[in-house]
Coordinates of C-alpha atoms in Angstrom, one line a residue:
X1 CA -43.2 57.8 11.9
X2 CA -45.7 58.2 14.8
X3 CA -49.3 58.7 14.4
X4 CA -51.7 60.1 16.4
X5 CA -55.7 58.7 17.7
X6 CA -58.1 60.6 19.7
X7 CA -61.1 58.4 20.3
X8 CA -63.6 61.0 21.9
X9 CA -66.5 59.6 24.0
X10 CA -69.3 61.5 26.0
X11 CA -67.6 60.0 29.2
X12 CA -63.7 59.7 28.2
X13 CA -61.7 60.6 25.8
X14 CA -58.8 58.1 24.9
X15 CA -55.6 59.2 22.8
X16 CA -53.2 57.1 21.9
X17 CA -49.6 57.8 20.0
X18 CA -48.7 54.7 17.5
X19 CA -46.6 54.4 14.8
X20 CA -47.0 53.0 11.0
X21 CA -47.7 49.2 12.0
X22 CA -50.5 50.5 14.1
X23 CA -48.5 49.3 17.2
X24 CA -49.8 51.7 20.3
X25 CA -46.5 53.4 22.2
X26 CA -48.3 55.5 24.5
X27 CA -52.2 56.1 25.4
X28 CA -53.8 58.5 28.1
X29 CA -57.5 59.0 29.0
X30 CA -59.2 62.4 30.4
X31 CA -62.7 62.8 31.5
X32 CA -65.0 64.6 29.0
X33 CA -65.4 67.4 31.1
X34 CA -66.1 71.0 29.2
X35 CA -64.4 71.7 25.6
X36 CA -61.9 74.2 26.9
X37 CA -60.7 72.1 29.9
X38 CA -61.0 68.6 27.3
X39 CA -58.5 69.7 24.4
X40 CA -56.2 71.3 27.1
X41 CA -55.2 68.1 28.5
X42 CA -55.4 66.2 25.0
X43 CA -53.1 68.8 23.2
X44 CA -50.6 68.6 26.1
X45 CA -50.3 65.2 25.7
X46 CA -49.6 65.1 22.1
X47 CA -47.4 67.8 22.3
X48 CA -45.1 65.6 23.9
X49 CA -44.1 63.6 20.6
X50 CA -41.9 66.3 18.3
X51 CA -42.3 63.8 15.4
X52 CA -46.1 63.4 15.2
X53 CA -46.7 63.0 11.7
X54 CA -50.6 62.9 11.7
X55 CA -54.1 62.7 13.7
X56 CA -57.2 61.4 13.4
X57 CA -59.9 62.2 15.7
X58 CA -63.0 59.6 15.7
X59 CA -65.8 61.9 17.7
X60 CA -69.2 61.5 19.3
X61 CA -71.8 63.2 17.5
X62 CA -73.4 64.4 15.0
X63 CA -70.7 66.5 13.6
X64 CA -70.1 68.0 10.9
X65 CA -67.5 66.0 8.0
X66 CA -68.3 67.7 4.5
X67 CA -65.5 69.8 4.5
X68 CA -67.0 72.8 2.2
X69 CA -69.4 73.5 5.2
X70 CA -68.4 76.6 7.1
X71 CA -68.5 74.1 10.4
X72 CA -66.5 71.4 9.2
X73 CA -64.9 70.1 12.4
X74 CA -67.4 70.8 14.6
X75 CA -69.7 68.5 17.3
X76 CA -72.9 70.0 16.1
X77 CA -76.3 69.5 18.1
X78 CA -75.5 67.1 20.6
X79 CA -77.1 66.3 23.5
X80 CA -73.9 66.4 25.4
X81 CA -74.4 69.4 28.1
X82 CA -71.7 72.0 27.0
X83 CA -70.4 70.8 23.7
X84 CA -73.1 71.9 20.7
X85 CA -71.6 73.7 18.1
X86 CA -68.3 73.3 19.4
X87 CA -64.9 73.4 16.9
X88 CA -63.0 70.1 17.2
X89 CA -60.8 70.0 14.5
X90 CA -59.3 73.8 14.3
X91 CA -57.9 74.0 17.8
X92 CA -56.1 70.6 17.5
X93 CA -54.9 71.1 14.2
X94 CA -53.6 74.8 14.9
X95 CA -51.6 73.5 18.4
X96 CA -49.9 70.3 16.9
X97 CA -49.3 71.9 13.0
X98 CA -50.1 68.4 11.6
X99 CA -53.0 67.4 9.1
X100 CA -55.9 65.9 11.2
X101 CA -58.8 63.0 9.7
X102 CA -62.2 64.0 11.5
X103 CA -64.6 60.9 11.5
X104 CA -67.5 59.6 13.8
X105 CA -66.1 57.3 16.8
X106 CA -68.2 54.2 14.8
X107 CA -66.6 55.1 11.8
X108 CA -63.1 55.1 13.5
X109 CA -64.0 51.6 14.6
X110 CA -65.7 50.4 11.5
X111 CA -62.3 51.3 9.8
X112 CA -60.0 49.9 12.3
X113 CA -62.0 46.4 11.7
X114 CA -61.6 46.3 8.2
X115 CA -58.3 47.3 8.8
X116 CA -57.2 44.4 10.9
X117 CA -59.5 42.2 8.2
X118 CA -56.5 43.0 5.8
X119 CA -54.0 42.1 8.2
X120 CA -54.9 39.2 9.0
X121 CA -55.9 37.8 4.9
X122 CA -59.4 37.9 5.5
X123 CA -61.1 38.1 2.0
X124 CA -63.5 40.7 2.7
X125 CA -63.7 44.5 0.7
X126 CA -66.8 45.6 3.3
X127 CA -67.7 45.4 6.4
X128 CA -70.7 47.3 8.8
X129 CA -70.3 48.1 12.8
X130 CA -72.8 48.9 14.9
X131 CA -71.8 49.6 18.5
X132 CA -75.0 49.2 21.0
X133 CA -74.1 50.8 24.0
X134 CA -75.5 54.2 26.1
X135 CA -76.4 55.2 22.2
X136 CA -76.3 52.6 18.9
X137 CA -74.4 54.0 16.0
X138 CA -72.7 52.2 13.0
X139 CA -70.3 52.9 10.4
X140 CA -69.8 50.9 6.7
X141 CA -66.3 50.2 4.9
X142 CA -66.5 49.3 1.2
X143 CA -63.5 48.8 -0.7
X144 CA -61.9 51.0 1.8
X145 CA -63.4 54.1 1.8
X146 CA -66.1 54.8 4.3
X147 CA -69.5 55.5 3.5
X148 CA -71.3 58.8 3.7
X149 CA -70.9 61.9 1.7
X150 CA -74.1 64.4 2.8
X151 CA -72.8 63.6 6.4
X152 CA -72.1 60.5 8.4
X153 CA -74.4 57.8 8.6
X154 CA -77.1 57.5 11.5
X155 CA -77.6 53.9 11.5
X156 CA -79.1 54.0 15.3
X157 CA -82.0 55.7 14.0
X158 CA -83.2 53.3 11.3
X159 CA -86.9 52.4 12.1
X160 CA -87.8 48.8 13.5
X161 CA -90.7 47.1 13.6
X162 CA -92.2 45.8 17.6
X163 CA -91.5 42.9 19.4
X164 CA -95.4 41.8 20.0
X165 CA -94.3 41.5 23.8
X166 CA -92.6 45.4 23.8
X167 CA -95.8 47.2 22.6
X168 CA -96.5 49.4 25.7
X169 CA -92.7 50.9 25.9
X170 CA -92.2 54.1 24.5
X171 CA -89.0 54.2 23.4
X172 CA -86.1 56.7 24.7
X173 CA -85.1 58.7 21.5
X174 CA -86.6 62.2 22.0
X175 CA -86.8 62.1 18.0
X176 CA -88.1 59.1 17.3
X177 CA -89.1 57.0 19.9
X178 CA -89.3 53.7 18.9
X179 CA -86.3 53.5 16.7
X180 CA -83.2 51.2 17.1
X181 CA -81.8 53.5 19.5
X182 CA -84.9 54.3 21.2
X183 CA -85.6 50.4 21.6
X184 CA -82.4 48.2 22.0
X185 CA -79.3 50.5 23.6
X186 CA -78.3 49.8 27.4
X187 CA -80.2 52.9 28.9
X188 CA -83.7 50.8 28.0
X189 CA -83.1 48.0 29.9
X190 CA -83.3 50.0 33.4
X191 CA -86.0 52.4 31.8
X192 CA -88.6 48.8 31.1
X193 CA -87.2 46.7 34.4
X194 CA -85.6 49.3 36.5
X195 CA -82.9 47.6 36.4
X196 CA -79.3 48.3 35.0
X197 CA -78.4 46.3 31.9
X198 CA -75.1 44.7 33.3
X199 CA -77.1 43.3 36.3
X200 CA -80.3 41.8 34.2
X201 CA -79.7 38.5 34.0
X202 CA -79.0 37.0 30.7
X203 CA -82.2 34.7 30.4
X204 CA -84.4 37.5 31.3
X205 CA -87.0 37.7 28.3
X206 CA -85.8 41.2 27.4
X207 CA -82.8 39.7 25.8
X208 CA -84.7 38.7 23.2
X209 CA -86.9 41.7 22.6
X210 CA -83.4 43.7 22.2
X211 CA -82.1 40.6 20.0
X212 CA -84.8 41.2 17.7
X213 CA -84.8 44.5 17.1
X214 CA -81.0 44.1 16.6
X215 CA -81.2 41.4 14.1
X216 CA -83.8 43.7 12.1
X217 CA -80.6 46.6 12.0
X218 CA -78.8 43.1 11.0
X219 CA -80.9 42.8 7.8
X220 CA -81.6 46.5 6.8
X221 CA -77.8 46.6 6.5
X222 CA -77.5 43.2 5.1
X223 CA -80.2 44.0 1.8
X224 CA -79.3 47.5 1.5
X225 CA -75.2 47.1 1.4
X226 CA -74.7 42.9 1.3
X227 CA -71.6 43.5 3.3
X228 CA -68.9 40.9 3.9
X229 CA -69.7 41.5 7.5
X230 CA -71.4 42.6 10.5
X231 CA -69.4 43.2 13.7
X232 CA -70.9 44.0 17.0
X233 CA -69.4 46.2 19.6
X234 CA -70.4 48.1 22.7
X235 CA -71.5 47.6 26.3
X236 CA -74.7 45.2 25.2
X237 CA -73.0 43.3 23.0
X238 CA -71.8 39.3 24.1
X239 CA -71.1 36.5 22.5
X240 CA -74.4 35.1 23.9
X241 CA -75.9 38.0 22.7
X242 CA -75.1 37.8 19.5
X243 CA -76.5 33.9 19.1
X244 CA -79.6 35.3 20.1
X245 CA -79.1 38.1 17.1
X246 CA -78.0 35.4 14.8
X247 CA -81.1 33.4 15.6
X248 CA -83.6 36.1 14.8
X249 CA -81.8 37.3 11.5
X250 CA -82.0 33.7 9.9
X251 CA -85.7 33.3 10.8
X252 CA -86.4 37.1 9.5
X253 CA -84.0 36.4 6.4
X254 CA -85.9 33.1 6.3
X255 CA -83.2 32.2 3.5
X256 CA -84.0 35.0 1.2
X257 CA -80.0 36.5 0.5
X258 CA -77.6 34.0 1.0
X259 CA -74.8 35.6 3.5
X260 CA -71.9 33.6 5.2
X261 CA -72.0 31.3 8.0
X262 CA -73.6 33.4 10.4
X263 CA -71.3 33.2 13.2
X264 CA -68.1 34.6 10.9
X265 CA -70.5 36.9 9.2
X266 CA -72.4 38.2 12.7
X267 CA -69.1 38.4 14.7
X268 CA -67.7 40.4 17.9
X269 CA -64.5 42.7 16.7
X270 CA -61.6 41.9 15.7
X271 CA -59.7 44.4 17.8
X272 CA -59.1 43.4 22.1
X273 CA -60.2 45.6 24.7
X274 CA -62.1 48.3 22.5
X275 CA -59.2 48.9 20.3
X276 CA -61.1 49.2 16.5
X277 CA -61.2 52.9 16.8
X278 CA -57.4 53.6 18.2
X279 CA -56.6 51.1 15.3
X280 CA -59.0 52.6 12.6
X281 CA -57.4 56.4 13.6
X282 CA -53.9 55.4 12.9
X283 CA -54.9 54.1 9.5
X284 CA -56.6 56.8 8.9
X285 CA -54.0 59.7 10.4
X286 CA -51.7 57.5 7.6
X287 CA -54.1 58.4 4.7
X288 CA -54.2 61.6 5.4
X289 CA -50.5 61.9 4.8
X290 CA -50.9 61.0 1.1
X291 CA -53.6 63.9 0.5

């Protein structure tokens, strides 16, 4: 049986061909250029495999996943020139004939963690990720089933409260300003120092003004869900990183809730080479076969 992933990204998207073991065969990766030009080159690729059995697409956002809305399927108001209001899910299904999962790309890679968590005998039944990148978005797994049913969650927009040394920075979310998005993804390292994230070096002070607002999305997740987990993906995210994080969330849990060890339960993911959301979409393409 072969299974089919699109992971679609505001840059690239990535679709992959795997089978039931969640083993990738084949993966290809286009440019997110317009819609039209987009699913051409994704639909030609998976029409390649006669014996597709299923799909799941793990999208940049919002969209639209309650399926009794008249736009279920759909990339909804994004700021991604060209693709508001646009139908994802009709045009794949309709070319391929197969049944199709629509999910957010975090989601895809929140279920592709807990995923390998099973495979590998990990006693857990939840887990949250949060990817902080160009944009910070996360996605929660308990007992399997992913979390949300008004709409996806938007857990790059929770409010957090200021670093005493960040006061005089605005914050880049047009919505909200100073929100987790608006205060810790990549874009607002250059938009405080000028200077591209990858290139600031990793003692720079702003490491741990982003730390700490990261270690608050830590906690808001931690006493609202008490997750087995907490795994950290994205273009921001290190291992040195993350012992910053881990400091600030034991200092602002000041021993409150009682969580794991804190580098198991504040971990990098599972998955190599930003696999969690190829992974999660096989899985998921599988469900779908059972519905």
């Amino acid at each position: 049986m072969l299974l089919g992933s699109i992971e679609a990204g505001g840059t690239k998207f990535v679709c992959a061909v795997g089978n039931e073991d969640y083993r990738v065969l084949e993966k290809a990766t286009f440019p997110t250029t317009d819609p039209k030009t987009t699913f051409a080159q994704v639909i030609d690729f998976f029409k390649k495999f006669n014996d597709l059995a299923a799909l799941s697409i793990a999208s940049f956002g919002p969209i639209e996943i309650q399926k009794n809305n008249t736009r279920y399927g759909y990339i909804t108001e994004t700021p991604k020139k060209g693709w508001s209001n646009t139908d994802f899910v009709d045009p794949i299904k309709k070319a391929l004939n197969i049944p199709v999962f629509f999910t957010t790309d975090v989601n895809g890679s929140a279920y592709g963690e807990y995923v390998l968590a099973q495979l590998f005998n990990e006693k857990i039944r939840s887990l949250v990720y949060l990817t902080i990148g160009t944009g910070i978005g996360g996605g929660a797994i308990i007992d399997g089933k992913i979390v949300g049913s008004q709409g996806h969650t938007e857990m790059g927009h929770v409010r957090v409260k200021r670093h005493p040394d960040d006061l005089d920075f605005e914050g880049l979310c047009p919505f909200h300003h100073d929100c987790l998005e608006g205060l810790a993804s990549g874009p607002t390292f250059e938009a405080r120092l000028g200077i591209k994230g990858q290139d600031v070096p990793k003692d720079h002070p702003i490491w741990d003004i982003v730390s700490y607002y990261v270690a608050q999305a830590a906690i808001q997740q931690t006493m609202i869900l008490r997750p087995d987990n907490l795994v950290f993906g994205g273009g921001v995210v290190s291992e040195p990183f993350l012992e910053k994080v881990r400091r600030d969330f034991a200092q602002l849990n000041n021993q409150y809730v009682q969580v794991p060890d804190l580098t198991t339960y504040i971990r990098m993911p599972r998955a190599k080479d930003n696999g969690s959301a190829t992974l999660g979409n096989f899985a998921l393409a599988f469900n779908e076969l059972g519905k």
